[in-house]
Amino acid sequence: MSRLKQTQAWLALTQHYEATKQLHMRDLFDKDPTRFDRFSLQLNDILYDYSKNRVTDETMALLLALAHEVDLPTWIERLFNGEKINHTENRAVLHTALRDRGDTPVMLDGVDLAPQIKAERERVKVLARKIRSREWIGVTEQAITDVVNIGIGGSNLGPLMVNEALRPYSLHDLKVHFVSNLDENHINGTLEYLDPKTTFFIIASKSFKTQDTMVNAETARQWYLNGIGSDTKLHRHFSAVTANTALAREFGIADENIFHMSDWVGGRFSLWSSIGLATMIAIGEEHFEELLTGAYKVDQHFRNTPLEKNIPVIMALLGIWYNNFFDAQSVAVLPYDQHLHRFAAYMQQVDMESNGKYVDRAGKPVDYSTGPVLFGEIGISGQHAFFQLLHQGTKLVPADILAPIFSFRCIPRHHRALMSNVFAQTEALMRGKREDEVRAELQKQGMDEEAIAALLPYKVFPGNRPTSTFLFDTLTPETLGSLIAMYEHKVFVQGVIWDINSFDQWGVELGKQLAATIENELGDGALIDSHDSSTNGLINYYKQRRPPSKALAKS
Ligand code: F6P
């Protein structure tokens, strides 16, 4: 049996689960009018209400005991101190260094990282400033009107989510686009409306090897060459953000346009790094700094606050409670702020690429469940799509709700209605609707007893469905930075408890390897038999339907 399952706290939690699993939150609230006060925390303008969770004081005490038993405080220090906790890649994990506002040096292998972080950020700022102020001119001496970030995964989702979230802070006459999909429709659909003379590309790839990005980058370069007729001023239109300077140079990017990212920042944690170039161009350096400040404030909170008042720690422990004791398989992230419409997509990578692991830090298969399936959508849209399952399905789906107290334009009619849904949903999920309540309601409507009996079971809501609510004043850069950092640290804490390495991603390799083999096999018309019958069948069907003349012409 794993060490985790033998900890005192785990054993106690197992018993506690059996003893309390039938408790209904409705009763907990009825008995304790102070529950909200006791189970909510505030950090700056963010209120975190976790009172609508299936926990008692004892549950929280046991979960916190578990955090201590796995030595969480030491792990937090290891993270911030740059220990190589990503042991399978022999790397430190220092995205926190990128937003450090303190004056204590951030040491890695005896070197203070702060000066190099500052210097690289300054280079990014200079470029962003020039593009924003129209000082940066293209091949025909015209200012840039469109910036296209070509990248995927962490080189896309983070900046894309932030750019959408902070749209009110963006310049209106400078558009920032994101291309990630290998499907040509993405890049074609983006470039079709742009002019190569006024378009600037950022090739964002830590490795500068990712197929999706490199194929799109080649297409972008060809589009530029076709439009301009030569590559003489290519350097005015192409930049790269990468840890692989040599490959960026080989691609033809001028040294002054190559921005560095370090191996100690993981792709999914990289929006704070030079990968933020597209964000800085959109929102400006001051707002980018505010984003970093928001994250830094959470870093400080995470590092210095006792575990029982520590928001990322509480978020993580609640996740463990549902994942490992209630056997919940998923979590939902439901923002009620349109600007956060890519938040769940971004969090999917942060969470699932980090904690979707089946072997522990010692390389042994775990005997407990690790990272959940994270999904999400704008809450109000979800209400009209999948909330049915949240309310009456057979699965327990703990949900996070995020909502602003003020939206940007704040048309009162919109915001009041929106927020009434936020409060109503968390209340409905928690309380549900009992049989006697449904009956009384139907009787009041004048329905006869026979009809009531037939309809009753469908109208009952079991309730007891957990939600945690984040209310913040307005989605400012600082607030956004804080929210993101809370989730990042939640994922880290869960990885510590599950004893897995949250910072590698070997699970993405196999598909990439097989795709490379298959891409070669698609280059001619010959039928193949080197795979299983399904894969052979699919490939051969494809090849027959799309003979070599139309097939992928390998360039
Ligand atoms: O395939 C997964 C992955 O490696 C992610 O971890 C990463 O964020 C993404 O691909 C993009 O990688 P790169 O920035 O090296 O192109």
Coordinates of C-alpha atoms and ligand atoms in Angstrom, one line a residue:
M1 CA 0.0 0.0 0.0
S2 CA 1.3 3.5 -0.8
R3 CA 2.7 5.7 1.9
L4 CA -0.1 8.2 1.4
K5 CA -2.8 5.7 2.2
Q6 CA -1.0 4.7 5.3
T7 CA -0.8 8.2 6.8
Q8 CA -2.7 8.7 10.0
A9 CA -4.7 11.4 8.4
W10 CA -5.7 9.4 5.4
L11 CA -6.9 6.5 7.6
A12 CA -8.8 9.0 9.7
L13 CA -10.3 10.6 6.7
T14 CA -11.5 7.3 5.4
Q15 CA -13.4 6.6 8.6
H16 CA -14.6 10.2 8.8
Y17 CA -16.0 9.9 5.2
E18 CA -18.0 6.8 6.2
A19 CA -19.3 8.6 9.3
T20 CA -20.3 11.9 7.5
K21 CA -21.0 11.0 3.9
Q22 CA -24.8 11.3 4.5
L23 CA -24.6 14.7 6.1
H24 CA -26.5 17.2 4.0
M25 CA -25.2 20.8 3.7
R26 CA -28.7 22.1 4.1
D27 CA -28.7 20.7 7.7
L28 CA -25.1 22.0 8.3
F29 CA -26.2 25.5 7.3
D30 CA -29.5 25.3 9.3
K31 CA -27.5 24.3 12.4
D32 CA -24.7 26.8 12.1
P33 CA -25.5 30.4 11.1
T34 CA -21.8 31.3 11.3
R35 CA -20.9 28.7 8.6
F36 CA -20.2 31.3 5.9
D37 CA -18.0 33.4 8.2
R38 CA -16.1 30.3 9.3
F39 CA -15.6 28.8 5.9
S40 CA -14.7 31.8 3.8
L41 CA -11.4 33.7 3.3
Q42 CA -10.5 37.0 1.8
L43 CA -7.4 38.0 0.0
N44 CA -7.3 41.6 -1.3
D45 CA -10.4 42.0 -3.4
I46 CA -11.1 38.3 -3.7
L47 CA -13.6 36.6 -1.4
Y48 CA -13.3 32.8 -1.4
D49 CA -16.4 31.2 0.0
Y50 CA -16.0 27.5 0.5
S51 CA -18.9 27.0 3.0
K52 CA -21.0 25.2 0.4
N53 CA -18.8 22.2 0.6
R54 CA -19.5 18.9 2.3
V55 CA -17.1 19.5 5.2
T56 CA -17.3 20.0 8.9
D57 CA -14.7 21.4 11.2
E58 CA -13.4 17.9 11.7
T59 CA -13.1 17.3 8.0
M60 CA -11.0 20.4 7.6
A61 CA -8.9 19.5 10.6
L62 CA -8.2 16.1 9.1
L63 CA -7.4 17.4 5.6
L64 CA -5.0 19.9 7.1
A65 CA -3.4 17.2 9.1
L66 CA -2.9 15.3 5.9
A67 CA -1.2 18.4 4.4
H68 CA 1.2 18.5 7.4
E69 CA 1.8 14.7 7.3
V70 CA 3.0 14.9 3.7
D71 CA 5.2 17.8 4.7
L72 CA 3.5 20.4 2.6
P73 CA 5.2 23.4 4.2
T74 CA 8.6 22.0 3.3
W75 CA 7.5 21.4 -0.3
I76 CA 6.3 24.9 -0.6
E77 CA 9.8 26.1 0.4
R78 CA 11.4 23.7 -2.1
L79 CA 9.3 25.2 -4.8
F80 CA 10.1 28.8 -4.0
N81 CA 13.8 28.0 -3.3
G82 CA 14.4 26.6 -6.8
E83 CA 15.0 23.0 -5.8
K84 CA 14.9 20.7 -8.8
I85 CA 11.5 19.3 -7.9
N86 CA 10.8 18.4 -11.5
H87 CA 13.1 15.5 -11.0
T88 CA 12.3 13.6 -14.2
E89 CA 13.6 16.5 -16.2
N90 CA 16.1 17.6 -13.5
R91 CA 14.6 21.1 -13.5
A92 CA 13.6 23.7 -10.9
V93 CA 10.1 25.1 -11.1
L94 CA 10.4 28.8 -10.8
H95 CA 7.5 30.5 -12.5
T96 CA 7.1 32.3 -9.1
A97 CA 10.5 34.0 -9.8
L98 CA 9.1 35.7 -12.8
R99 CA 6.7 37.6 -10.7
D100 CA 8.8 38.1 -7.7
R101 CA 8.5 41.7 -6.4
G102 CA 10.8 41.3 -3.4
D103 CA 14.4 42.2 -3.2
T104 CA 15.6 38.9 -1.9
P105 CA 17.7 37.2 -4.6
V106 CA 16.1 34.2 -6.4
M107 CA 18.9 31.7 -6.5
L108 CA 19.3 28.8 -8.9
D109 CA 22.6 26.8 -9.0
G110 CA 24.3 29.6 -7.2
V111 CA 23.1 32.3 -9.6
D112 CA 20.6 35.1 -8.8
L113 CA 17.9 34.9 -11.5
A114 CA 16.5 38.3 -10.8
P115 CA 18.8 40.3 -13.0
Q116 CA 18.4 38.1 -16.1
I117 CA 14.6 38.0 -15.6
K118 CA 14.6 41.8 -15.4
A119 CA 16.8 42.2 -18.5
E120 CA 14.8 39.9 -20.6
R121 CA 11.5 41.5 -19.6
E122 CA 13.0 44.9 -20.5
R123 CA 13.7 43.6 -24.0
V124 CA 10.1 42.4 -24.3
K125 CA 8.9 45.7 -23.0
V126 CA 10.9 47.7 -25.5
L127 CA 9.5 45.7 -28.4
A128 CA 5.9 45.9 -27.1
R129 CA 6.3 49.6 -26.5
K130 CA 7.5 50.2 -30.1
I131 CA 4.7 48.2 -31.6
R132 CA 2.0 49.8 -29.4
S133 CA 3.3 53.3 -30.1
R134 CA 3.6 52.6 -33.9
E135 CA 7.3 53.3 -33.8
W136 CA 7.9 49.8 -35.0
I137 CA 7.5 49.9 -38.8
G138 CA 7.1 47.1 -41.3
V139 CA 8.7 46.5 -44.6
T140 CA 6.9 49.4 -46.3
E141 CA 7.5 51.8 -43.4
Q142 CA 3.9 51.3 -42.2
A143 CA 3.0 50.7 -38.5
I144 CA 1.9 47.3 -37.3
T145 CA -1.9 46.8 -37.1
D146 CA -2.0 43.1 -36.4
V147 CA 0.1 40.7 -34.3
V148 CA -0.3 37.0 -34.7
N149 CA 0.9 34.7 -31.9
I150 CA 1.7 31.2 -33.3
G151 CA 2.0 28.7 -30.5
I152 CA 0.1 25.8 -28.8
G153 CA -0.5 24.5 -25.3
G154 CA 1.3 26.7 -22.8
S155 CA 2.6 28.9 -25.6
N156 CA -1.0 29.7 -26.5
L157 CA -3.6 29.0 -23.9
G158 CA -2.2 31.3 -21.2
P159 CA -1.6 34.4 -23.2
L160 CA -4.8 33.8 -25.1
M161 CA -6.9 33.5 -21.9
V162 CA -5.3 36.6 -20.4
N163 CA -5.7 38.7 -23.6
E164 CA -9.4 37.8 -23.7
A165 CA -9.8 38.4 -19.9
L166 CA -8.2 41.8 -20.1
R167 CA -9.8 42.9 -23.4
P168 CA -11.0 46.2 -21.8
Y169 CA -7.3 47.1 -21.3
S170 CA -6.3 46.4 -24.9
L171 CA -5.6 48.9 -27.7
H172 CA -8.5 49.0 -30.1
D173 CA -6.5 49.7 -33.2
L174 CA -4.0 47.0 -32.7
K175 CA -5.4 43.5 -32.9
V176 CA -3.6 40.5 -31.4
H177 CA -4.6 37.1 -32.9
F178 CA -3.7 33.6 -31.8
V179 CA -3.1 30.6 -34.1
S180 CA -2.6 27.2 -32.6
N181 CA -4.4 24.6 -34.6
L182 CA -2.5 22.5 -37.2
D183 CA -5.7 22.5 -39.2
E184 CA -4.9 25.0 -42.0
N185 CA -8.3 26.6 -41.5
H186 CA -7.0 28.3 -38.4
I187 CA -4.1 30.1 -39.9
N188 CA -5.8 30.7 -43.2
G189 CA -8.9 32.0 -41.5
T190 CA -6.7 34.4 -39.5
L191 CA -4.4 35.6 -42.3
E192 CA -7.1 36.0 -44.9
Y193 CA -8.1 39.4 -43.5
L194 CA -4.6 40.6 -42.7
D195 CA -2.0 42.5 -44.7
P196 CA 1.6 41.1 -44.6
K197 CA 2.9 44.7 -44.7
T198 CA 1.3 45.5 -41.3
T199 CA 1.4 42.1 -39.6
F200 CA 3.9 41.0 -37.0
F201 CA 4.3 37.4 -36.0
I202 CA 5.4 35.9 -32.7
I203 CA 6.5 32.3 -33.0
A204 CA 6.0 31.1 -29.4
S205 CA 7.5 27.8 -28.6
K206 CA 9.7 26.8 -25.7
S207 CA 11.2 23.9 -27.7
F208 CA 10.9 25.5 -31.2
K209 CA 10.2 21.9 -32.3
T210 CA 6.5 21.5 -31.7
Q211 CA 5.1 20.3 -35.1
D212 CA 1.8 22.3 -34.9
T213 CA 3.7 25.6 -34.3
M214 CA 6.5 25.0 -36.7
V215 CA 4.1 24.0 -39.6
N216 CA 2.1 27.2 -38.9
A217 CA 5.2 29.3 -38.7
E218 CA 6.4 28.0 -42.1
T219 CA 3.0 28.8 -43.6
A220 CA 3.1 32.3 -42.0
R221 CA 6.6 32.9 -43.5
Q222 CA 5.5 31.7 -46.9
W223 CA 2.4 34.0 -46.7
Y224 CA 4.7 36.9 -45.9
L225 CA 7.1 36.0 -48.8
N226 CA 4.2 35.6 -51.2
G227 CA 2.8 39.0 -50.2
I228 CA 6.0 41.0 -50.1
G229 CA 8.0 39.2 -52.8
S230 CA 11.2 38.9 -50.8
D231 CA 12.6 38.2 -47.4
T232 CA 14.8 41.3 -47.0
K233 CA 12.8 42.9 -44.1
L234 CA 11.6 39.7 -42.6
H235 CA 13.1 40.7 -39.3
R236 CA 10.6 43.5 -39.0
H237 CA 7.8 41.0 -39.1
F238 CA 8.9 37.9 -37.2
S239 CA 10.0 37.3 -33.7
A240 CA 10.3 34.2 -31.5
V241 CA 9.9 33.4 -27.8
T242 CA 11.8 30.2 -27.1
A243 CA 14.4 28.4 -25.0
N244 CA 15.9 27.1 -28.2
T245 CA 17.7 30.1 -29.7
A246 CA 19.6 28.0 -32.2
L247 CA 16.5 26.7 -33.9
A248 CA 14.8 30.2 -33.9
R249 CA 17.9 31.5 -35.7
E250 CA 17.8 28.7 -38.1
F251 CA 14.2 29.6 -38.9
G252 CA 15.5 33.0 -39.9
I253 CA 14.6 35.1 -36.9
A254 CA 17.0 37.9 -36.1
D255 CA 18.8 37.8 -32.8
E256 CA 17.3 41.0 -31.6
N257 CA 13.8 39.5 -32.0
I258 CA 14.5 36.3 -30.2
F259 CA 13.2 36.4 -26.6
H260 CA 14.4 33.9 -24.1
M261 CA 12.5 31.6 -21.8
S262 CA 14.2 29.4 -19.4
D263 CA 14.0 25.7 -18.8
W264 CA 12.8 26.3 -15.3
V265 CA 9.5 27.6 -16.4
G266 CA 7.1 25.0 -17.6
G267 CA 5.0 25.8 -20.7
R268 CA 1.7 25.8 -18.8
F269 CA 3.2 28.2 -16.2
S270 CA 4.8 30.4 -18.8
L271 CA 2.4 33.3 -19.3
W272 CA 4.5 35.4 -16.9
S273 CA 7.6 35.0 -19.0
S274 CA 8.5 36.3 -22.4
I275 CA 5.6 34.2 -23.6
G276 CA 3.7 37.2 -22.3
L277 CA 4.9 39.2 -25.3
A278 CA 1.5 39.0 -27.1
T279 CA -0.1 40.0 -23.8
M280 CA 2.2 43.0 -23.3
I281 CA 1.6 44.2 -26.8
A282 CA -2.2 44.0 -26.2
I283 CA -2.5 45.5 -22.7
G284 CA 0.8 47.4 -22.2
E285 CA 3.6 47.0 -19.8
E286 CA 2.0 48.7 -16.8
H287 CA -0.9 46.3 -16.9
F288 CA 1.3 43.4 -17.5
E289 CA 3.2 44.4 -14.3
E290 CA 0.0 44.5 -12.4
L291 CA -0.8 41.0 -13.6
L292 CA 2.5 39.9 -12.1
T293 CA 1.8 41.8 -8.9
G294 CA -1.5 40.0 -8.5
A295 CA 0.3 36.7 -8.8
Y296 CA 3.1 37.8 -6.5
K297 CA 0.6 38.7 -3.8
V298 CA -0.8 35.2 -3.9
D299 CA 2.7 33.7 -3.9
Q300 CA 3.3 35.6 -0.7
H301 CA 0.0 34.5 0.8
F302 CA 0.7 30.9 -0.2
R303 CA 4.2 30.9 1.2
N304 CA 3.5 32.8 4.4
T305 CA 0.0 32.0 5.5
P306 CA -0.8 29.1 7.9
L307 CA -2.4 26.3 6.0
E308 CA -5.8 26.7 7.5
K309 CA -6.1 30.2 6.1
N310 CA -4.3 29.5 2.9
I311 CA -6.6 29.8 -0.1
P312 CA -4.7 27.6 -2.6
V313 CA -4.2 25.0 0.2
I314 CA -7.9 24.9 1.1
M315 CA -8.8 24.7 -2.6
A316 CA -6.5 21.7 -3.0
L317 CA -7.7 19.9 0.1
L318 CA -11.3 20.2 -0.9
G319 CA -10.3 18.7 -4.3
I320 CA -8.6 15.8 -2.5
W321 CA -11.7 15.3 -0.3
Y322 CA -14.0 14.8 -3.3
N323 CA -11.5 13.1 -5.6
N324 CA -10.2 10.5 -3.1
F325 CA -13.0 10.0 -0.7
F326 CA -16.2 10.8 -2.6
D327 CA -14.6 9.3 -5.7
A328 CA -15.6 12.4 -7.8
Q329 CA -14.1 12.1 -11.2
S330 CA -14.3 15.7 -12.4
V331 CA -14.4 19.3 -11.4
A332 CA -16.1 22.2 -13.1
V333 CA -14.8 25.7 -13.4
L334 CA -17.6 28.2 -14.2
P335 CA -16.8 31.9 -14.6
Y336 CA -19.7 34.2 -14.8
D337 CA -17.6 36.9 -16.4
Q338 CA -17.6 36.8 -20.2
H339 CA -14.0 38.0 -20.3
L340 CA -13.0 34.7 -18.6
H341 CA -14.4 32.6 -21.4
R342 CA -11.1 30.8 -22.0
F343 CA -10.3 30.4 -18.3
A344 CA -11.4 26.8 -18.1
A345 CA -9.6 25.8 -21.3
Y346 CA -6.4 27.3 -19.9
M347 CA -7.0 25.6 -16.5
Q348 CA -7.5 22.3 -18.2
Q349 CA -3.8 22.3 -19.3
V350 CA -2.6 23.7 -15.9
D351 CA -4.5 21.0 -14.0
M352 CA -4.7 17.9 -16.3
E353 CA -1.2 18.1 -17.8
S354 CA 0.2 18.6 -14.3
N355 CA -1.7 16.0 -12.3
G356 CA -2.9 13.5 -14.9
K357 CA -0.2 11.0 -13.8
Y358 CA -0.4 7.4 -12.7
V359 CA 3.1 6.9 -11.2
D360 CA 4.4 8.5 -8.1
R361 CA 7.7 10.3 -7.6
A362 CA 9.4 7.0 -7.1
G363 CA 8.1 5.7 -10.4
K364 CA 5.6 3.3 -8.8
P365 CA 2.0 3.1 -9.9
V366 CA -0.3 4.9 -7.4
D367 CA -3.1 3.1 -5.6
Y368 CA -5.3 6.1 -5.4
S369 CA -7.0 8.5 -7.9
T370 CA -4.9 11.5 -9.0
G371 CA -5.9 14.5 -11.1
P372 CA -9.6 15.0 -12.0
V373 CA -11.1 15.7 -15.4
L374 CA -11.5 19.5 -15.4
F375 CA -14.1 21.1 -17.6
G376 CA -15.9 24.3 -17.7
E377 CA -17.6 27.0 -19.6
I378 CA -19.1 30.4 -18.9
G379 CA -21.5 29.6 -16.1
I380 CA -24.5 31.2 -17.5
S381 CA -24.1 29.2 -20.8
G382 CA -23.5 26.1 -18.8
Q383 CA -26.8 26.6 -17.0
H384 CA -28.6 26.1 -20.3
A385 CA -26.4 23.1 -21.4
F386 CA -24.9 20.8 -18.8
F387 CA -26.1 22.1 -15.4
Q388 CA -28.9 19.5 -15.6
L389 CA -26.3 16.9 -14.8
L390 CA -24.8 19.0 -12.0
H391 CA -28.2 19.3 -10.4
Q392 CA -29.8 15.9 -11.0
G393 CA -27.1 13.6 -12.5
T394 CA -25.7 10.6 -10.7
K395 CA -22.2 12.1 -10.6
L396 CA -20.8 14.4 -8.0
V397 CA -19.2 17.4 -9.8
P398 CA -17.7 19.9 -7.4
A399 CA -17.7 23.3 -9.1
D400 CA -15.9 26.6 -8.8
I401 CA -17.9 29.7 -9.6
L402 CA -16.1 33.0 -10.3
A403 CA -17.9 36.2 -10.6
P404 CA -17.2 40.0 -10.6
I405 CA -19.0 42.5 -8.4
F406 CA -18.6 45.1 -11.0
S407 CA -18.3 44.5 -14.7
F408 CA -16.7 47.0 -16.9
R409 CA -19.6 48.9 -18.4
C410 CA -21.9 47.8 -15.6
I411 CA -25.3 48.0 -17.2
P412 CA -27.2 47.4 -14.0
R413 CA -30.0 45.4 -15.6
H414 CA -27.5 42.9 -17.0
H415 CA -25.3 42.6 -13.9
R416 CA -28.1 42.2 -11.4
A417 CA -29.7 39.4 -13.4
L418 CA -26.3 37.8 -13.9
M419 CA -25.4 37.8 -10.3
S420 CA -28.8 36.6 -9.2
N421 CA -28.0 33.5 -11.2
V422 CA -24.7 33.1 -9.5
F423 CA -26.3 33.1 -6.1
A424 CA -29.3 31.1 -7.1
Q425 CA -27.2 28.3 -8.6
T426 CA -24.9 27.8 -5.6
E427 CA -28.0 27.8 -3.4
A428 CA -29.9 25.4 -5.6
L429 CA -27.0 23.0 -5.9
M430 CA -26.5 23.1 -2.1
R431 CA -30.1 22.9 -0.9
G432 CA -31.8 21.0 -3.6
K433 CA -35.5 20.6 -3.4
R434 CA -37.1 18.0 -1.2
E435 CA -40.2 15.9 -2.0
D436 CA -42.4 17.7 0.5
E437 CA -41.3 21.1 -1.0
V438 CA -42.1 19.9 -4.6
R439 CA -45.5 18.5 -3.5
A440 CA -46.4 21.8 -1.7
E441 CA -45.4 23.8 -4.8
L442 CA -47.5 21.6 -7.1
Q443 CA -50.5 21.6 -4.8
K444 CA -50.3 25.4 -4.8
Q445 CA -50.5 25.4 -8.5
G446 CA -53.7 23.4 -8.2
M447 CA -52.4 20.1 -9.6
D448 CA -54.4 17.0 -8.6
E449 CA -52.7 14.3 -6.4
E450 CA -52.5 11.7 -9.1
A451 CA -50.7 14.1 -11.5
I452 CA -48.4 15.2 -8.6
A453 CA -47.5 11.6 -7.8
A454 CA -46.5 11.0 -11.4
L455 CA -44.4 14.2 -11.7
L456 CA -42.9 14.3 -8.3
P457 CA -39.7 12.2 -8.7
Y458 CA -38.6 14.3 -11.7
K459 CA -38.9 17.5 -9.8
V460 CA -36.9 16.5 -6.7
F461 CA -33.4 17.9 -6.5
P462 CA -31.1 16.0 -4.1
G463 CA -28.9 19.0 -3.5
N464 CA -25.7 18.6 -1.4
R465 CA -23.7 19.4 -4.6
P466 CA -20.6 21.4 -3.6
T467 CA -19.6 24.7 -5.0
S468 CA -16.9 27.2 -4.0
T469 CA -17.4 30.8 -5.0
F470 CA -14.8 33.4 -5.8
L471 CA -16.3 36.9 -5.8
F472 CA -13.9 39.7 -6.9
D473 CA -14.5 43.4 -7.4
T474 CA -13.6 43.8 -11.1
L475 CA -11.5 41.6 -13.3
T476 CA -8.4 43.9 -13.2
P477 CA -5.0 42.6 -14.3
E478 CA -4.0 42.3 -10.7
T479 CA -7.1 40.3 -9.8
L480 CA -6.6 38.0 -12.8
G481 CA -3.0 37.4 -11.8
S482 CA -4.1 36.5 -8.3
L483 CA -6.8 34.1 -9.5
I484 CA -4.4 32.3 -11.9
A485 CA -1.8 31.9 -9.2
M486 CA -4.3 30.5 -6.8
Y487 CA -5.1 27.7 -9.2
E488 CA -1.4 27.1 -10.1
H489 CA -0.7 26.6 -6.4
K490 CA -3.7 24.4 -5.9
V491 CA -2.4 22.1 -8.5
F492 CA 1.0 22.0 -6.9
V493 CA -0.4 21.2 -3.5
Q494 CA -2.5 18.3 -4.9
G495 CA 0.6 17.0 -6.7
V496 CA 2.5 17.0 -3.4
I497 CA -0.3 15.1 -1.6
W498 CA -0.6 12.6 -4.5
D499 CA 3.2 12.3 -4.5
I500 CA 3.5 12.9 -8.2
N501 CA 5.6 15.2 -10.3
S502 CA 3.2 17.9 -11.4
F503 CA 5.8 19.5 -13.7
D504 CA 6.7 17.0 -16.4
Q505 CA 4.4 15.8 -19.2
W506 CA 5.7 12.6 -20.6
G507 CA 2.2 11.6 -21.4
V508 CA 2.1 13.8 -24.5
E509 CA 5.1 12.1 -26.1
L510 CA 3.7 8.8 -27.4
G511 CA 1.1 10.4 -29.7
K512 CA 3.8 12.8 -31.1
Q513 CA 6.1 9.9 -31.9
L514 CA 3.4 7.9 -33.6
A515 CA 2.3 10.9 -35.6
A516 CA 5.8 11.4 -36.9
T517 CA 5.9 7.8 -38.2
I518 CA 2.4 8.0 -39.7
E519 CA 3.1 11.4 -41.3
N520 CA 5.8 9.6 -43.4
E521 CA 3.4 6.8 -44.2
L522 CA 0.9 9.3 -45.5
G523 CA 3.5 10.7 -48.0
D524 CA 2.7 8.1 -50.8
G525 CA -0.2 6.0 -52.0
A526 CA 1.0 2.7 -50.8
L527 CA -1.4 0.9 -48.4
I528 CA 0.1 -0.1 -45.1
D529 CA -0.1 -2.9 -42.7
S530 CA 2.3 -1.9 -39.9
H531 CA -0.3 -1.1 -37.3
D532 CA -3.3 -2.7 -35.7
S533 CA -6.3 -3.4 -38.0
S534 CA -8.2 -0.3 -36.9
T535 CA -5.3 2.1 -37.4
N536 CA -4.3 0.4 -40.7
G537 CA -8.0 0.5 -41.8
L538 CA -8.4 4.2 -41.0
I539 CA -5.1 5.2 -42.7
N540 CA -5.8 3.1 -45.8
Y541 CA -9.3 4.4 -46.1
Y542 CA -7.9 7.9 -45.9
K543 CA -5.3 7.1 -48.6
Q544 CA -7.8 5.6 -50.9
R545 CA -10.2 8.5 -50.6
R546 CA -7.3 11.0 -51.0
P547 CA -4.9 9.6 -53.6
P548 CA -1.2 10.9 -53.7
S549 CA -2.0 13.8 -56.0
K550 CA -4.2 15.3 -53.3
A551 CA -2.4 13.8 -50.4
L552 CA -0.1 15.6 -48.2
A553 CA 2.7 16.9 -50.3
K554 CA 5.6 16.8 -47.9
S555 CA 7.5 20.0 -48.1
Ligands
F6P1 O1 2.7 18.7 -26.1 C1 2.5 19.3 -24.9 C2 3.4 20.5 -24.8 O2 4.7 20.1 -24.6 C3 3.0 21.4 -23.6 O3 3.6 21.0 -22.4 C4 3.5 22.7 -24.1 O4 3.0 23.8 -23.4 C5 3.2 22.7 -25.5 O5 3.4 21.3 -25.9 C6 3.9 23.6 -26.4 O6 5.3 23.4 -26.4 P1 6.3 24.4 -27.0 O7 6.1 25.7 -26.3 O8 7.7 23.8 -26.8 O9 6.0 24.5 -28.5

